[in-house]
């Protein structure tokens, strides 16, 4: 047997242990990227083999939190892809303003960078008080960081540039205090945010949303899982609601494509067809 075969078997057993012992199902993830993440986890916790990871997963309380934290790639930034936030501000917010209550689901919120960015846009557009942001992720570690709203000071310059390019009307520094080598986002931005664990693999539809933002999450999924997640999004949106995907993601190959209209070629923001019928 080749070493690579043994590796694949170990990774398969690890995946099964995650599912059987802890209920996290990674079967639908893109295999190559999942394998890379497991090997990175192995290196990070200095496990001699992937089987050692599996053993710890089965016997060590709390190790699963580290595992999910490491497998989840919680990489983000405030106002990431500023043109998307500009489009949200200029094209989507005016429509959201026509609803009395604005529900927003931010799926795959990582450490909260996008959540606070959205909150700032809503504040600056005068819509925050009637908005509610449901910020979800499957990683408890990521959610705990997101709730803190604390980021390294050295990111502030890039975040500020993004904010201005996204059409920010003030200065990003109006929204945080800097202390030592960190910045802390204004607590008031959290007032209308609920952080919750939600797994796009196994959990269900999420209320009646006017806007769903899920960026740079589907890229880790295989085709079937992408389709499941897109189905959840469609069925969680009110008619005329908006879906914002990442710049490398689209509805192009999805059976869901007919239910949406794309706002422009520049961003992956879609509007659920007014005439499209709910399928659940
Ligand atoms: C690369 S980050 C994207 C962060 C942010 N949306 C952005 O675009 O900057 C991917 C996030 O998706 C989350 N994620 C991965 N699989 C998930 C799943 N099955 N259910 C919910 N969240 C998931 C990860 O924990 C991680 O925080």
Tab-separated table of C-alpha atoms and ligand atoms in Angstrom:
chain	number	residue	atom	x	y	z
A	1	UNK	CA	0.000	0.000	0.000
A	2	UNK	CA	1.267	3.514	-0.837
A	3	UNK	CA	1.695	6.157	1.840
A	4	UNK	CA	-0.878	8.327	0.086
A	5	UNK	CA	-3.460	5.551	0.376
A	6	UNK	CA	-2.825	5.310	4.101
A	7	UNK	CA	-3.177	9.057	4.362
A	8	UNK	CA	-6.523	9.021	2.581
A	9	UNK	CA	-7.768	6.238	4.848
A	10	UNK	CA	-6.697	8.142	7.934
A	11	UNK	CA	-8.433	11.280	6.698
A	12	UNK	CA	-11.569	9.292	5.952
A	13	UNK	CA	-11.571	7.808	9.464
A	14	UNK	CA	-10.988	11.239	10.953
A	15	UNK	CA	-13.946	12.597	8.962
A	16	UNK	CA	-16.135	9.730	10.163
A	17	UNK	CA	-15.135	10.265	13.791
A	18	UNK	CA	-16.050	13.955	13.488
A	19	UNK	CA	-19.472	12.993	12.213
A	20	UNK	CA	-20.244	9.999	14.442
A	21	UNK	CA	-18.900	11.449	17.674
A	22	UNK	CA	-19.625	15.140	17.220
A	23	UNK	CA	-22.220	15.476	14.427
A	24	UNK	CA	-20.045	17.579	12.079
A	25	UNK	CA	-20.387	16.227	8.551
A	26	UNK	CA	-17.599	17.178	6.140
A	27	UNK	CA	-18.499	14.609	3.458
A	28	UNK	CA	-19.775	17.284	1.104
A	29	UNK	CA	-16.701	19.523	1.314
A	30	UNK	CA	-14.309	19.784	-1.623
A	31	UNK	CA	-11.875	16.892	-0.876
A	32	UNK	CA	-8.565	18.575	-1.753
A	33	UNK	CA	-9.197	21.641	0.403
A	34	UNK	CA	-10.501	19.491	3.299
A	35	UNK	CA	-7.344	17.381	3.150
A	36	UNK	CA	-5.160	20.501	3.205
A	37	UNK	CA	-6.993	21.769	6.279
A	38	UNK	CA	-6.610	18.463	8.127
A	39	UNK	CA	-2.876	18.364	7.407
A	40	UNK	CA	-2.553	21.983	8.562
A	41	UNK	CA	-4.404	21.051	11.763
A	42	UNK	CA	-2.067	18.084	12.257
A	43	UNK	CA	0.935	20.397	11.975
A	44	UNK	CA	-0.598	23.076	14.237
A	45	UNK	CA	-1.268	20.695	17.138
A	46	UNK	CA	1.921	18.742	16.398
A	47	UNK	CA	0.182	15.393	16.043
A	48	UNK	CA	2.492	12.697	14.627
A	49	UNK	CA	-0.313	11.223	12.489
A	50	UNK	CA	-3.882	12.018	11.458
A	51	UNK	CA	-4.917	8.919	13.424
A	52	UNK	CA	-3.646	10.647	16.554
A	53	UNK	CA	-6.061	13.491	15.749
A	54	UNK	CA	-8.866	10.952	15.444
A	55	UNK	CA	-7.968	9.452	18.819
A	56	UNK	CA	-7.961	12.861	20.504
A	57	UNK	CA	-11.290	13.650	18.842
A	58	UNK	CA	-12.796	10.514	20.321
A	59	UNK	CA	-11.326	10.741	23.815
A	60	UNK	CA	-10.523	14.360	24.650
A	61	UNK	CA	-13.363	16.617	25.727
A	62	UNK	CA	-13.152	20.007	24.072
A	63	UNK	CA	-10.723	19.006	21.327
A	64	UNK	CA	-13.530	19.220	18.763
A	65	UNK	CA	-13.745	22.996	19.322
A	66	UNK	CA	-10.089	23.351	18.346
A	67	UNK	CA	-10.608	21.060	15.376
A	68	UNK	CA	-13.587	22.978	14.001
A	69	UNK	CA	-11.815	26.260	14.721
A	70	UNK	CA	-8.853	25.087	12.648
A	71	UNK	CA	-10.826	23.461	9.823
A	72	UNK	CA	-13.044	26.485	9.383
A	73	UNK	CA	-10.638	29.016	7.739
A	74	UNK	CA	-12.084	32.083	9.503
A	75	UNK	CA	-10.206	34.518	7.261
A	76	UNK	CA	-11.975	37.813	6.620
A	77	UNK	CA	-11.595	41.574	6.819
A	78	UNK	CA	-13.846	44.587	7.373
A	79	UNK	CA	-15.474	45.846	4.160
A	80	UNK	CA	-13.751	43.041	2.245
A	81	UNK	CA	-14.243	43.634	-1.503
A	82	UNK	CA	-15.285	47.275	-1.013
A	83	UNK	CA	-17.230	47.398	-4.298
A	84	UNK	CA	-19.616	44.805	-2.840
A	85	UNK	CA	-20.257	46.936	0.231
A	86	UNK	CA	-20.684	49.964	-2.020
A	87	UNK	CA	-23.318	48.069	-4.021
A	88	UNK	CA	-25.019	46.980	-0.785
A	89	UNK	CA	-25.066	50.606	0.389
A	90	UNK	CA	-26.165	52.188	-2.884
A	91	UNK	CA	-28.371	49.549	-4.539
A	92	UNK	CA	-29.649	47.283	-1.770
A	93	UNK	CA	-30.142	49.583	1.247
A	94	UNK	CA	-32.667	51.848	-0.550
A	95	UNK	CA	-34.835	48.784	-1.237
A	96	UNK	CA	-34.394	47.445	2.293
A	97	UNK	CA	-35.589	50.860	3.486
A	98	UNK	CA	-39.039	50.059	2.047
A	99	UNK	CA	-39.559	47.203	4.551
A	100	UNK	CA	-40.718	48.039	8.091
A	101	UNK	CA	-38.494	45.327	9.602
A	102	UNK	CA	-35.206	44.275	8.028
A	103	UNK	CA	-33.921	40.791	8.802
A	104	UNK	CA	-30.397	39.994	7.690
A	105	UNK	CA	-28.706	36.602	7.869
A	106	UNK	CA	-24.948	36.686	7.690
A	107	UNK	CA	-23.926	33.056	7.251
A	108	UNK	CA	-20.285	32.076	7.814
A	109	UNK	CA	-19.516	35.205	9.844
A	110	UNK	CA	-15.974	34.136	10.839
A	111	UNK	CA	-14.642	36.627	13.434
A	112	UNK	CA	-17.437	39.129	12.767
A	113	UNK	CA	-15.622	41.506	10.408
A	114	UNK	CA	-18.515	41.492	7.915
A	115	UNK	CA	-21.147	41.718	10.652
A	116	UNK	CA	-19.739	44.979	12.014
A	117	UNK	CA	-19.241	46.287	8.470
A	118	UNK	CA	-22.918	45.655	7.722
A	119	UNK	CA	-23.945	47.212	11.028
A	120	UNK	CA	-21.969	50.365	10.153
A	121	UNK	CA	-23.591	50.600	6.700
A	122	UNK	CA	-27.034	50.184	8.288
A	123	UNK	CA	-26.219	52.862	10.894
A	124	UNK	CA	-24.979	55.298	8.272
A	125	UNK	CA	-28.083	54.678	6.139
A	126	UNK	CA	-30.360	55.261	9.150
A	127	UNK	CA	-31.737	51.706	9.007
A	128	UNK	CA	-30.060	50.042	11.979
A	129	UNK	CA	-32.872	50.528	14.492
A	130	UNK	CA	-35.291	48.458	12.423
A	131	UNK	CA	-32.741	45.862	11.378
A	132	UNK	CA	-31.771	42.600	13.013
A	133	UNK	CA	-28.630	40.760	11.968
A	134	UNK	CA	-28.466	37.023	12.600
A	135	UNK	CA	-24.764	36.219	12.413
A	136	UNK	CA	-24.058	32.504	12.193
A	137	UNK	CA	-21.123	30.177	11.853
A	138	UNK	CA	-20.562	26.504	12.641
A	139	UNK	CA	-17.435	27.276	14.646
A	140	UNK	CA	-17.984	28.164	18.315
A	141	UNK	CA	-14.457	29.505	18.478
A	142	UNK	CA	-15.154	31.883	15.583
A	143	UNK	CA	-18.451	33.029	17.126
A	144	UNK	CA	-16.791	33.787	20.469
A	145	UNK	CA	-14.230	35.972	18.677
A	146	UNK	CA	-16.972	37.612	16.606
A	147	UNK	CA	-18.893	38.620	19.727
A	148	UNK	CA	-15.816	40.363	21.119
A	149	UNK	CA	-15.390	42.595	18.053
A	150	UNK	CA	-11.668	43.059	18.736
A	151	UNK	CA	-9.112	43.142	15.908
A	152	UNK	CA	-5.380	43.798	15.618
A	153	UNK	CA	-4.482	47.477	15.336
A	154	UNK	CA	-2.271	46.807	12.328
A	155	UNK	CA	-5.413	45.895	10.328
A	156	UNK	CA	-7.019	49.307	10.969
A	157	UNK	CA	-5.387	51.056	8.022
A	158	UNK	CA	-6.529	48.416	5.496
A	159	UNK	CA	-10.011	48.334	7.046
A	160	UNK	CA	-10.233	52.144	6.837
A	161	UNK	CA	-9.181	52.139	3.179
A	162	UNK	CA	-11.819	49.506	2.442
A	163	UNK	CA	-14.435	51.518	4.325
A	164	UNK	CA	-13.776	54.655	2.280
A	165	UNK	CA	-13.709	52.755	-1.009
A	166	UNK	CA	-17.021	51.174	0.029
A	167	UNK	CA	-18.590	54.648	0.243
A	168	UNK	CA	-18.311	55.180	4.010
A	169	UNK	CA	-19.610	58.616	4.914
A	170	UNK	CA	-17.416	59.331	7.930
A	171	UNK	CA	-14.228	57.824	9.249
A	172	UNK	CA	-13.958	54.198	10.323
A	173	UNK	CA	-12.224	55.414	13.484
A	174	UNK	CA	-15.597	56.875	14.551
A	175	UNK	CA	-16.626	53.270	15.114
A	176	UNK	CA	-13.797	51.893	17.221
A	177	UNK	CA	-11.431	52.714	20.034
A	178	UNK	CA	-7.764	51.786	19.768
A	179	UNK	CA	-5.992	50.532	22.831
A	180	UNK	CA	-2.520	49.024	23.001
A	181	UNK	CA	-2.215	47.037	19.801
A	182	UNK	CA	-5.901	46.328	19.250
A	183	UNK	CA	-9.078	48.032	18.105
A	184	UNK	CA	-12.465	47.391	19.694
A	185	UNK	CA	-15.626	48.038	17.708
A	186	UNK	CA	-18.312	50.209	19.319
A	187	UNK	CA	-20.601	48.100	21.522
A	188	UNK	CA	-23.659	49.840	20.049
A	189	UNK	CA	-22.977	48.026	16.750
A	190	UNK	CA	-23.825	44.768	18.505
A	191	UNK	CA	-27.175	45.922	19.814
A	192	UNK	CA	-29.182	44.432	16.969
A	193	UNK	CA	-27.011	41.389	16.311
A	194	UNK	CA	-27.672	37.822	17.426
A	195	UNK	CA	-24.735	35.435	17.153
A	196	UNK	CA	-25.735	31.791	16.807
A	197	UNK	CA	-24.302	28.465	15.774
A	198	UNK	CA	-25.735	27.221	12.492
A	199	UNK	CA	-24.278	24.539	10.256
A	200	UNK	CA	-25.081	24.922	6.561
A	201	UNK	CA	-24.578	21.161	6.157
A	202	UNK	CA	-27.224	20.010	8.584
A	203	UNK	CA	-29.329	22.881	9.943
A	204	UNK	CA	-32.484	24.338	8.444
A	205	UNK	CA	-34.088	27.412	6.998
A	206	UNK	CA	-33.647	30.679	8.855
A	207	UNK	CA	-36.807	32.812	9.089
A	208	UNK	CA	-37.962	35.434	6.653
A	209	UNK	CA	-34.894	37.349	5.567
A	210	UNK	CA	-34.697	40.492	3.457
A	211	UNK	CA	-30.951	40.044	2.908
A	212	UNK	CA	-28.620	37.066	3.180
A	213	UNK	CA	-24.884	37.588	2.992
A	214	UNK	CA	-22.822	34.421	2.636
A	215	UNK	CA	-19.450	35.082	1.079
A	216	UNK	CA	-16.447	32.832	0.676
A	217	UNK	CA	-18.070	29.822	2.306
A	218	UNK	CA	-19.490	27.947	-0.709
A	219	UNK	CA	-15.981	27.785	-2.225
A	220	UNK	CA	-15.140	25.095	0.357
A	221	UNK	CA	-18.179	22.990	-0.541
A	222	UNK	CA	-18.648	20.326	-3.233
A	223	UNK	CA	-21.465	20.779	-5.771
A	224	UNK	CA	-24.228	18.989	-3.817
A	225	UNK	CA	-23.509	20.844	-0.624
A	226	UNK	CA	-23.417	24.172	-2.459
A	227	UNK	CA	-26.830	23.344	-3.851
A	228	UNK	CA	-28.153	22.516	-0.381
A	229	UNK	CA	-26.899	25.808	1.020
A	230	UNK	CA	-28.306	27.784	-1.908
A	231	UNK	CA	-31.657	26.055	-1.382
A	232	UNK	CA	-31.597	27.119	2.269
A	233	UNK	CA	-30.886	30.690	1.245
A	234	UNK	CA	-33.631	30.794	-1.350
A	235	UNK	CA	-36.169	29.372	1.078
A	236	UNK	CA	-35.099	31.771	3.841
A	237	UNK	CA	-35.581	34.862	1.652
A	238	UNK	CA	-38.777	36.829	1.257
A	239	UNK	CA	-39.782	37.532	-2.338
A	240	UNK	CA	-37.708	40.435	-3.541
A	241	UNK	CA	-35.040	39.689	-0.890
A	242	UNK	CA	-31.333	39.819	-1.717
A	243	UNK	CA	-28.608	37.190	-1.688
A	244	UNK	CA	-24.995	38.329	-1.635
A	245	UNK	CA	-22.372	35.696	-2.450
A	246	UNK	CA	-18.578	35.957	-2.630
A	247	UNK	CA	-16.858	37.279	-5.742
A	248	UNK	CA	-15.715	33.781	-6.716
A	249	UNK	CA	-19.163	32.275	-6.137
A	250	UNK	CA	-22.274	32.400	-8.276
A	251	UNK	CA	-25.630	30.843	-9.019
A	252	UNK	CA	-24.574	30.163	-12.606
A	253	UNK	CA	-24.554	26.362	-12.351
A	254	UNK	CA	-27.327	26.044	-9.798
A	255	UNK	CA	-30.861	24.786	-10.296
A	256	UNK	CA	-31.775	27.823	-8.181
A	257	UNK	CA	-30.588	30.256	-10.900
A	258	UNK	CA	-34.087	30.769	-12.341
A	259	UNK	CA	-35.385	31.928	-8.970
A	260	UNK	CA	-33.030	34.907	-8.906
A	261	UNK	CA	-32.008	37.928	-10.944
A	262	UNK	CA	-28.434	39.144	-10.783
A	263	UNK	CA	-28.126	42.844	-9.949
A	264	UNK	CA	-24.999	43.460	-12.023
A	265	UNK	CA	-22.051	41.602	-13.543
A	266	UNK	CA	-19.630	43.305	-11.128
A	267	UNK	CA	-20.872	41.684	-7.920
A	268	UNK	CA	-22.529	38.398	-6.996
A	269	UNK	CA	-25.610	40.076	-5.536
A	270	UNK	CA	-28.908	38.485	-6.558
A	271	UNK	CA	-32.535	39.353	-5.993
A	272	UNK	CA	-35.067	36.644	-5.397
A	273	UNK	CA	-37.613	36.858	-8.210
A	274	UNK	CA	-40.782	38.612	-7.176
A	275	UNK	CA	-42.793	35.995	-9.062
A	276	UNK	CA	-40.696	32.955	-8.041
A	277	UNK	CA	-42.647	30.490	-5.917
A	278	UNK	CA	-41.468	29.179	-2.557
A	279	UNK	CA	-40.751	25.463	-2.763
A	280	UNK	CA	-40.955	24.329	0.848
B	1	LIG	C1	-13.326	32.239	4.689
B	1	LIG	S1	-14.487	32.512	5.969
B	1	LIG	C2	-15.532	33.734	5.231
B	1	LIG	C3	-15.749	34.891	6.129
B	1	LIG	C4	-16.567	36.042	5.536
B	1	LIG	N1	-17.865	35.604	5.128
B	1	LIG	C5	-15.843	36.705	4.401
B	1	LIG	O1	-16.191	36.480	3.262
B	1	LIG	O2	-14.880	37.431	4.660
B	1	LIG	C6	-15.478	31.015	5.914
B	1	LIG	C7	-16.358	30.855	7.152
B	1	LIG	O3	-17.335	29.846	6.850
B	1	LIG	C8	-17.551	29.085	8.010
B	1	LIG	N2	-18.095	27.770	7.617
B	1	LIG	C9	-17.473	26.769	6.953
B	1	LIG	N3	-18.291	25.714	6.822
B	1	LIG	C10	-19.469	26.078	7.400
B	1	LIG	C11	-20.709	25.412	7.589
B	1	LIG	N4	-20.898	24.153	7.180
B	1	LIG	N5	-21.711	26.068	8.220
B	1	LIG	C12	-21.522	27.342	8.668
B	1	LIG	N6	-20.362	28.016	8.537
B	1	LIG	C13	-19.348	27.391	7.911
B	1	LIG	C14	-16.174	28.993	8.636
B	1	LIG	O4	-16.226	28.680	10.021
B	1	LIG	C15	-15.595	30.387	8.384
B	1	LIG	O5	-15.816	31.242	9.458
